[in-house]
Coordinates of C-alpha atoms in Angstrom, one line a residue:
X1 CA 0.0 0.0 0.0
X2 CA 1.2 3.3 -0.9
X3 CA 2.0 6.2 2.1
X4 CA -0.5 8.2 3.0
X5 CA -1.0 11.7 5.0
X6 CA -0.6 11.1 8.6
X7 CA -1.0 13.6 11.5
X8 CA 1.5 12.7 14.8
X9 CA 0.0 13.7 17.7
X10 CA 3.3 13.7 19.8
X11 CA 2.3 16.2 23.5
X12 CA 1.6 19.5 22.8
X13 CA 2.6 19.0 18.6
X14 CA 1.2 17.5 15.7
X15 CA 3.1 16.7 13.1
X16 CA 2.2 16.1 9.6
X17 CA 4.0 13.5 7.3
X18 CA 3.5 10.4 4.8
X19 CA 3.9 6.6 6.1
X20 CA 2.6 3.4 4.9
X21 CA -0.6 2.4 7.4
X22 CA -0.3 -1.8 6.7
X23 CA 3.2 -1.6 8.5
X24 CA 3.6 -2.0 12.0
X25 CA 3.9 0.2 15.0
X26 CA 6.9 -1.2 15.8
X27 CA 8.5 0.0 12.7
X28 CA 7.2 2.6 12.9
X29 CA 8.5 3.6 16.4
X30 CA 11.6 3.2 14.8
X31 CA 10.9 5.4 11.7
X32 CA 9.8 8.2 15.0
X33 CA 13.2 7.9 16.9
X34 CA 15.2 8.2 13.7
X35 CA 13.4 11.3 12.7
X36 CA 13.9 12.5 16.4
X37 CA 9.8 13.3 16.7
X38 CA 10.7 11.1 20.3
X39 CA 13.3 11.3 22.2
X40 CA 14.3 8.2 24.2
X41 CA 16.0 9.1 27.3
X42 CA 19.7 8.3 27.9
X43 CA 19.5 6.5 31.0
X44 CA 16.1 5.4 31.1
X45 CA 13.7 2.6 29.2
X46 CA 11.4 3.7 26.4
X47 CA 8.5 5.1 27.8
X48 CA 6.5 6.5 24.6
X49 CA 3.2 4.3 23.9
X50 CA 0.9 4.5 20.9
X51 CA -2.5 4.9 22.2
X52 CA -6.2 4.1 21.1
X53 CA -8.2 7.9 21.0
X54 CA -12.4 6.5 21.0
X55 CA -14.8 9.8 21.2
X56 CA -11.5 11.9 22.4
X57 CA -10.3 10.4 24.9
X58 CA -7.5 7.4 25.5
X59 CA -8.7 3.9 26.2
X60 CA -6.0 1.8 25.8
X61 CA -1.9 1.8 25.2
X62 CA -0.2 -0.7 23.8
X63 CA 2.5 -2.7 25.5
X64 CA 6.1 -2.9 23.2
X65 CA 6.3 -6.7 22.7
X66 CA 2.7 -6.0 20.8
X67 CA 3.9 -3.9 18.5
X68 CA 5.9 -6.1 16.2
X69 CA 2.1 -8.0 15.3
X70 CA 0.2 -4.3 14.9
X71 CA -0.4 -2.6 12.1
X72 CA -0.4 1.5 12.4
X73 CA -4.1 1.5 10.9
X74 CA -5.4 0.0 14.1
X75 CA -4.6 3.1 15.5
X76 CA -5.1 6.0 13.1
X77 CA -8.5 7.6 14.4
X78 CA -9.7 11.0 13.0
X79 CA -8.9 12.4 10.0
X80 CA -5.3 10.1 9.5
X81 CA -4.1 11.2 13.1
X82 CA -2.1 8.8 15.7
X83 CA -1.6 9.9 19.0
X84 CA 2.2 8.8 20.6
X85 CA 1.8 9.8 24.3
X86 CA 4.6 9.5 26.9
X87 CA 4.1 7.5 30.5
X88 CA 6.3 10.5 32.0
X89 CA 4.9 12.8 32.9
X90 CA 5.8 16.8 34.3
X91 CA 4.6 15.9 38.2
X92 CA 3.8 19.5 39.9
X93 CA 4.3 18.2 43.8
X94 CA 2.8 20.3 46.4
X95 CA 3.7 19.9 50.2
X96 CA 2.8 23.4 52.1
X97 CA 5.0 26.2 50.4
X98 CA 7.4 23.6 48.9
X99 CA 6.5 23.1 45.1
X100 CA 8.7 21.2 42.7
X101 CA 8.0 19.7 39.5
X102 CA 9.5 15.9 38.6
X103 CA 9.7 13.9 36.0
X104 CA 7.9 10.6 36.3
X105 CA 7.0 7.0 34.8
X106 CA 3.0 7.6 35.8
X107 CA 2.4 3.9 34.9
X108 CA 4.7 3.4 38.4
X109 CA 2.9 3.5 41.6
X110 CA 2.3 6.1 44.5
X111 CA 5.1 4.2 46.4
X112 CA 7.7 4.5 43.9
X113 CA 6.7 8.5 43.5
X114 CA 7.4 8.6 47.4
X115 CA 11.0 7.4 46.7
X116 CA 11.9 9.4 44.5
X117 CA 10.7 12.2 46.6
X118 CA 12.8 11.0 49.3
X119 CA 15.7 10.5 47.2
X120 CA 15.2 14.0 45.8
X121 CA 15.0 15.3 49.5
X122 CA 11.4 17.0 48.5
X123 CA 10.0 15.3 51.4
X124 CA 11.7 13.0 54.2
X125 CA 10.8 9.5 55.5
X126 CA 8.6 9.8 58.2
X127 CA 9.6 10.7 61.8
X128 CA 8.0 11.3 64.7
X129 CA 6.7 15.0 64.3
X130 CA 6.3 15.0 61.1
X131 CA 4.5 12.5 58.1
X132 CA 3.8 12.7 54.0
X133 CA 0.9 11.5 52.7
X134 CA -0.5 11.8 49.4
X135 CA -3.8 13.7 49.3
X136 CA -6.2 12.4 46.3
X137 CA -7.7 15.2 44.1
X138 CA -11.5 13.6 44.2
X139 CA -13.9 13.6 46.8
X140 CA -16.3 11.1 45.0
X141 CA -17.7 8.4 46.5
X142 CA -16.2 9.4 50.0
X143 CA -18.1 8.8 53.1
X144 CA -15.3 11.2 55.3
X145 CA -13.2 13.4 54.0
X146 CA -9.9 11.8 56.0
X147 CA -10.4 8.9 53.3
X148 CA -8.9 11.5 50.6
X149 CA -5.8 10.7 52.4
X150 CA -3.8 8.0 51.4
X151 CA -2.1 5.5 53.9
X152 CA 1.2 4.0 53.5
X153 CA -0.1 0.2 52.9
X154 CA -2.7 1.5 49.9
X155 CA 0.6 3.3 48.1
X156 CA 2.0 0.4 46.5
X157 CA -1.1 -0.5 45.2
X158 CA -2.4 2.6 43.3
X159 CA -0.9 3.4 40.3
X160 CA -0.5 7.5 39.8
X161 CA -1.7 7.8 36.5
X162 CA -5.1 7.0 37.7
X163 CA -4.6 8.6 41.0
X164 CA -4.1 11.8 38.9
X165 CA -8.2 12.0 37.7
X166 CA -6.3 13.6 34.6
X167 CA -4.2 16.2 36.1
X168 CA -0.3 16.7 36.3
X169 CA -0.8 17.8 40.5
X170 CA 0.1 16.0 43.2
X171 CA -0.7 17.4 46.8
X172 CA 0.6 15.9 50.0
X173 CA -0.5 17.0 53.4
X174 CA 1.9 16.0 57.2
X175 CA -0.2 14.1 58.8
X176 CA 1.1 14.8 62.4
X177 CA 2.3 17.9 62.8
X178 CA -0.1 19.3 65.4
X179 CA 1.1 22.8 65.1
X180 CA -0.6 24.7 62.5
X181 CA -1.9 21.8 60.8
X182 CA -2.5 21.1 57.2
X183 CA -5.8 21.2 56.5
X184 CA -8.0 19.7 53.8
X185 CA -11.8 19.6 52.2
X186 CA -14.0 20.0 49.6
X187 CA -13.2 22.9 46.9
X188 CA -17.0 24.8 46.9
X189 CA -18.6 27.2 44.4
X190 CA -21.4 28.0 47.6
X191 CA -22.3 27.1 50.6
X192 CA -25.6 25.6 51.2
X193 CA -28.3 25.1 53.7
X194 CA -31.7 23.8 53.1
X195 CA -33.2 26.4 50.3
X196 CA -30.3 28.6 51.3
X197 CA -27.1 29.6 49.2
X198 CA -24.2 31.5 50.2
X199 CA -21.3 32.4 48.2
X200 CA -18.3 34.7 49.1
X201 CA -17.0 37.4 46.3
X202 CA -14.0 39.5 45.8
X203 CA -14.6 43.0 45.6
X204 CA -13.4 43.7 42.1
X205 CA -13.8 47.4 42.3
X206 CA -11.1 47.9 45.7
X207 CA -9.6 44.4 45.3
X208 CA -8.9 43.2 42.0
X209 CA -5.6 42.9 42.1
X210 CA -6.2 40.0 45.2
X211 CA -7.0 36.1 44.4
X212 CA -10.9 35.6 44.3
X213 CA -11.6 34.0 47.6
X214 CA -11.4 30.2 47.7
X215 CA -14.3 28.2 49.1
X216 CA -14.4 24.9 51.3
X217 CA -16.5 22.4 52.7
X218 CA -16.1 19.5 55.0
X219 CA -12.7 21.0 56.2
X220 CA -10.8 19.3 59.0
X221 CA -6.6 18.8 59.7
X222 CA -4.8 16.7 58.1
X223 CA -3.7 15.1 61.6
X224 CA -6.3 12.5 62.3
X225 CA -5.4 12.5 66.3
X226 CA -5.2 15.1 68.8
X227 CA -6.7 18.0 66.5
X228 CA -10.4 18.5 67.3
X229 CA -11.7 21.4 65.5
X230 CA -13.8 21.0 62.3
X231 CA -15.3 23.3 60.2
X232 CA -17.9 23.4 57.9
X233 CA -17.3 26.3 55.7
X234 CA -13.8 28.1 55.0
X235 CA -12.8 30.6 52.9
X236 CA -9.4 31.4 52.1
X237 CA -8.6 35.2 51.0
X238 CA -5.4 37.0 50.3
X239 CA -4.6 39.6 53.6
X240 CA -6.4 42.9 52.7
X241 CA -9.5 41.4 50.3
X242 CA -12.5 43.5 50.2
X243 CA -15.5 41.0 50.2
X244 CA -19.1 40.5 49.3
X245 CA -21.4 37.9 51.0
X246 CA -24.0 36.9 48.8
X247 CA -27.4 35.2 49.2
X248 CA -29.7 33.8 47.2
X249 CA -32.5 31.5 47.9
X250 CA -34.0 28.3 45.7
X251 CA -37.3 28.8 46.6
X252 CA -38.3 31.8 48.2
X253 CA -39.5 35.3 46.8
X254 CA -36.8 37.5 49.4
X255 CA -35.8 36.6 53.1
X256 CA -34.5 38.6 56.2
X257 CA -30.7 38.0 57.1
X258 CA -28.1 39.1 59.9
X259 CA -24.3 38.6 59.6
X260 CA -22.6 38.5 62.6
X261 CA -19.2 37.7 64.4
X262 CA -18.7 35.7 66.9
X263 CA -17.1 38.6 68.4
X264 CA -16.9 42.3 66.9
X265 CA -19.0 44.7 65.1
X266 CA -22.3 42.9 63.4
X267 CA -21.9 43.6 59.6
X268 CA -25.5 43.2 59.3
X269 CA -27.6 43.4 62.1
X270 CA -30.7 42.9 60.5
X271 CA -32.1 43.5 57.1
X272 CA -34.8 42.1 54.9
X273 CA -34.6 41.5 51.0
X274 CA -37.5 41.5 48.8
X275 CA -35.9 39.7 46.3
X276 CA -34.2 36.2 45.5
X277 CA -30.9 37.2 46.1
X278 CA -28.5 40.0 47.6
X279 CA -24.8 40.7 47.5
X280 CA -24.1 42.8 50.8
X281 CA -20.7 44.2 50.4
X282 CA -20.5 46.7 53.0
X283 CA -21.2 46.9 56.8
X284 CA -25.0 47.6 57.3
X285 CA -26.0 50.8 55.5
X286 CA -22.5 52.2 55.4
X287 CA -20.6 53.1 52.2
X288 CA -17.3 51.6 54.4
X289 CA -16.0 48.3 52.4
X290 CA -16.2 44.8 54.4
X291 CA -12.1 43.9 54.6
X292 CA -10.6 40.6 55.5
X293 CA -7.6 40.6 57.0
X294 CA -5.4 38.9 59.7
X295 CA -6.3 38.4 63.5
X296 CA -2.8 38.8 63.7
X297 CA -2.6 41.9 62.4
X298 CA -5.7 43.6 63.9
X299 CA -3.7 42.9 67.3
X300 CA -6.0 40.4 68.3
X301 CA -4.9 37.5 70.8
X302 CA -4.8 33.8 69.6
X303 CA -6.8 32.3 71.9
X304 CA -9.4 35.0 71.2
X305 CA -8.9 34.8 67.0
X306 CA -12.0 32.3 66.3
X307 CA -14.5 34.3 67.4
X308 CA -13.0 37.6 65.3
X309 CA -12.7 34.9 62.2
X310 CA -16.0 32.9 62.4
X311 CA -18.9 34.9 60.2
X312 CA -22.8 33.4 61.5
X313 CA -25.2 33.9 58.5
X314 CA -28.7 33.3 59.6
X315 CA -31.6 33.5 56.8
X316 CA -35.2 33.8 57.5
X317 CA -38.7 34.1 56.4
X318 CA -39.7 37.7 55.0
X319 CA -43.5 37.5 54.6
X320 CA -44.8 40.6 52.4
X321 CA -44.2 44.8 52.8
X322 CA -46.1 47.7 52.1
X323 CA -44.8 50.2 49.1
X324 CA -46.5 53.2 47.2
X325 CA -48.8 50.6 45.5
X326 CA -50.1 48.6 47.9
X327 CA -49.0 45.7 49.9
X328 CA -47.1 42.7 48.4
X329 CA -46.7 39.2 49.4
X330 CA -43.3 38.3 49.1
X331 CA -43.9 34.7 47.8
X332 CA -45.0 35.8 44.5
X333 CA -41.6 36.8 43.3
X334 CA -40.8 32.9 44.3
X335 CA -38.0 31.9 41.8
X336 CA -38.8 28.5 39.2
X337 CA -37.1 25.3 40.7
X338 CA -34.2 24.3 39.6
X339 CA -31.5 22.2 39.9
X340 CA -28.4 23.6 41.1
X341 CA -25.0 21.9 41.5
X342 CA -22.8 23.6 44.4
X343 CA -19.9 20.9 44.7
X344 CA -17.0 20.6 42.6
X345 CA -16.0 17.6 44.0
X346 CA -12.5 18.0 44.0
X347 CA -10.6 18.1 47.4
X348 CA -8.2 21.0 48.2
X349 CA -5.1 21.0 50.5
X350 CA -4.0 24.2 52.5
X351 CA -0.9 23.8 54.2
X352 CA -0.8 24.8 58.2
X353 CA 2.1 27.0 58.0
X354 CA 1.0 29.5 55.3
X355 CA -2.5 30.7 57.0
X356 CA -3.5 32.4 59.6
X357 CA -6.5 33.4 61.0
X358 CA -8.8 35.8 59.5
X359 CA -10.0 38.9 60.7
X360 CA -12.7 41.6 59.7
X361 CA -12.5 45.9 59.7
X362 CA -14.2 48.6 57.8
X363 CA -12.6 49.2 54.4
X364 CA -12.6 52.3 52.1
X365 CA -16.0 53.5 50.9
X366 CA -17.7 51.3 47.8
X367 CA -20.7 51.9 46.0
X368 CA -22.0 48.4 46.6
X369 CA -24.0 49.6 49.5
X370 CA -27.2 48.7 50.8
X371 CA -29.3 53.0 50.5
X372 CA -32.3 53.2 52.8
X373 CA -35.1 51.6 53.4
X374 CA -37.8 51.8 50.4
X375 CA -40.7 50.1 52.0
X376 CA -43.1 50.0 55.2
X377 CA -45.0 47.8 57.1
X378 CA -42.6 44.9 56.6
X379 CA -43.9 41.3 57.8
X380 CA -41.2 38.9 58.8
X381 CA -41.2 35.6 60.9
X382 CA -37.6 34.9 62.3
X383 CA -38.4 31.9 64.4
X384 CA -38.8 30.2 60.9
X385 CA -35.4 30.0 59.9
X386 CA -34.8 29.0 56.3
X387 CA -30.8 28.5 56.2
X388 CA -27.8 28.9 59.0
X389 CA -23.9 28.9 57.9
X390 CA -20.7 29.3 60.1
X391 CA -18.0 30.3 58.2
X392 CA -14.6 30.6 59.3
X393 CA -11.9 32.8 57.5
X394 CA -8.6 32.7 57.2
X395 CA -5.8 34.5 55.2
X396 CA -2.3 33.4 53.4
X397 CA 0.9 34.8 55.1
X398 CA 1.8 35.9 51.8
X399 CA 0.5 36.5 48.3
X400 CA 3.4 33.8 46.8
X401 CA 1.3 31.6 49.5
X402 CA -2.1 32.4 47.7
X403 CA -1.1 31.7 44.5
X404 CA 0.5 28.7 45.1
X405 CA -2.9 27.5 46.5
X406 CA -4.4 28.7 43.4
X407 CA -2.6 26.6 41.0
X408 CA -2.5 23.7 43.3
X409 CA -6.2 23.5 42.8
X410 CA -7.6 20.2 41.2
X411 CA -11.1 19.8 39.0
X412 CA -11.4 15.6 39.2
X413 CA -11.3 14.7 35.3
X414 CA -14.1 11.3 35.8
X415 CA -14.4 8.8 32.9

């Protein structure tokens, strides 16, 4: 058979050229190292494999002593195009502020990634203060999130290509440091509570130049034993954001709210909203921004910082209101149901030693503020509470610390 156009799909290239389909990969792995499209490395085996793509996606490699019996037409799919991929991989490995990126057979397993960590000195064998676990990226199927950890005995058994769910990131968390512990949880879009949502913003008119806060759920440390504390909802913000706590109901035509600290100034005492949802971005009627910053900062004792770091958002029912035209039940601007999704289902990992505890003051003046009152004769019940969140803030020591989070970040790729 005569040569026809073929498309290499070789990484991040594609390269077009003319071979003969009814030979076979095998020869034709050696047609690809002569013409340099792969490189084989020096002092390692060959770890290019020609793949099957079905519907975009890889379902199958095949092994080299296959090769000599397959022809390259068993694996042209497209338009003419044959994908060459390579079982190492660029490894980004996370472990608090450490972050180095390896080269690695992903076909290996999690054990042999750990010594070659160890032999690299990114992490060390385990001690007595101090332990390195892998952290999987997907939070699927898990009845607690301490299961996302992996445990020494499971290592040799998992192989990290599918540990990756499709990414090139691999997170660890010390699983006995008790000081400042690593935490981790589930990355969040919202918090949610009954027909409730609320979702934390940046302030893109004072704080733009700041990471957009990060949201988590299920959030305990990484140390198993002899760390107590929980939390439900955490948000992560760069020292010196200017938020806005938004919000929004499923089901209901408006609702009253407060937003309160456990300790220091209310940011919203009380106010009802007419309306599905509401972004309040200052304190009460003020113009004056609301800040996050560090307990630390604000001067304020660590035994006394969860109270100035944990926000209570209670939601109730708003009944109806009086305006220039009459009165008006507030069920009737009841949204359409909908479905909603809230999870991402990816699990994130913040490392102990580059928060802090959060903190709240009164920014510069926005024009995101709430104006007066434009109604009378409000109605509201709040002994029928429709949603309650506590959600605890914290802050990176430093903006290298916050971006490092960032692009640590995982979204669980799921065949």
């Amino acid at each position: 058979m005569s040569e026809q156009d073929i498309s290499i799909v070789i990484e991040e290239r594609q390269i077009l050229t003319k071979y003969d389909f009814t030979k076979k990969l095998e020869e034709f792995r050696k047609f690809l190292i002569e013409k340099k499209y792969i490189i084989i490395d020096a002092d390692d085996e060959d770890t290019w494999r020609f793949a099957i793509v079905e519907n975009g996606k890889v379902t199958r490699t095949a092994d080299l002593h296959e090769e000599q019996y397959i022809p390259v037409s068993a694996y042209i799919y497209g338009t003419n195009k044959i994908l060459v991929g390579n079982l190492k991989k660029n490894l980004d490995v996370f472990a608090d502020t450490i972050r180095q990126s390896f080269r690695f057979d992903v076909s290996h397993n999690l054990a042999d990634l750990r010594n070659l960590l160890i032999e690299k000195k990114f992490i060390h064998a385990d001690t007595e203060t101090s332990s390195w676990r892998f952290v999987s990226p997907s939070a699927k199927d898990l009845k607690d999130i301490t299961e996302a950890i992996i445990g020494l005995q499971a290592e040799d058994q998992m192989v990290v290509d599918k540990f990756l769910y499709g990414s090139s990131k691999v997170r660890m968390a010390d699983i006995i440091r008790k000081k400042h512990p690593d935490l981790i949880g589930v990355g969040a879009d919202s918090f949610e509570n009954g027909d409730i949502i609320v979702t934390i913003i940046r302030n893109n008119g004072l704080s733009s130049d700041k990471i957009v806060p990060i949201l988590m759920t299920n959030v305990r440390p990484a140390n198993k034993l002899g760390v107590a504390t929980d939390f439900q909802n955490v948000v992560l913000c760069e020292k010196e954001t200017a938020i806005g706590i938004r919000i929004y109901t499923k089901t209901h035509g408006g609702f009253g709210y407060s937003i309160k600290l456990e300790k220091g100034e209310d940011i919203v005492t009380k106010s009802l909203m007419p309306h599905t949802g509401w972004t309040t971005q200052t304190y009460g009627y003020s113009r004056h921004a609301i800040v996050v910053t560090s307990a630390e900062d604000l001067g304020i004792p660590t035994q006394e910082a969860i109270g100035y770091r944990r926000v209570y958002v209670k939601v109730w029912k708003y009944i109806s209101y009086r305006d220039k035209n009459g009165v008006h039940q507030v069920s009737d601007n009841a949204p359409k149901p909908k479905s909603m999704s809230i999870l991402s289902g990816g699990i994130d990992v913040v490392g102990g030693d580059d928060i802090q505890s959060g903190g709240f003051k009164e920014g510069d003046d926005t024009d995101n503020h709430m104006g007066s009152n434009w109604v009378s004769d409000q109605v509201d019940n709040e002994n029928e509470v429709l949603g309650v969140f506590n959600i605890d803030f914290f802050v990176f020591k430093t903006a290298q610390a916050a971006q490092n989070m960032v692009e640590s970040r995982i979204n669980p790729e799921y065949d």
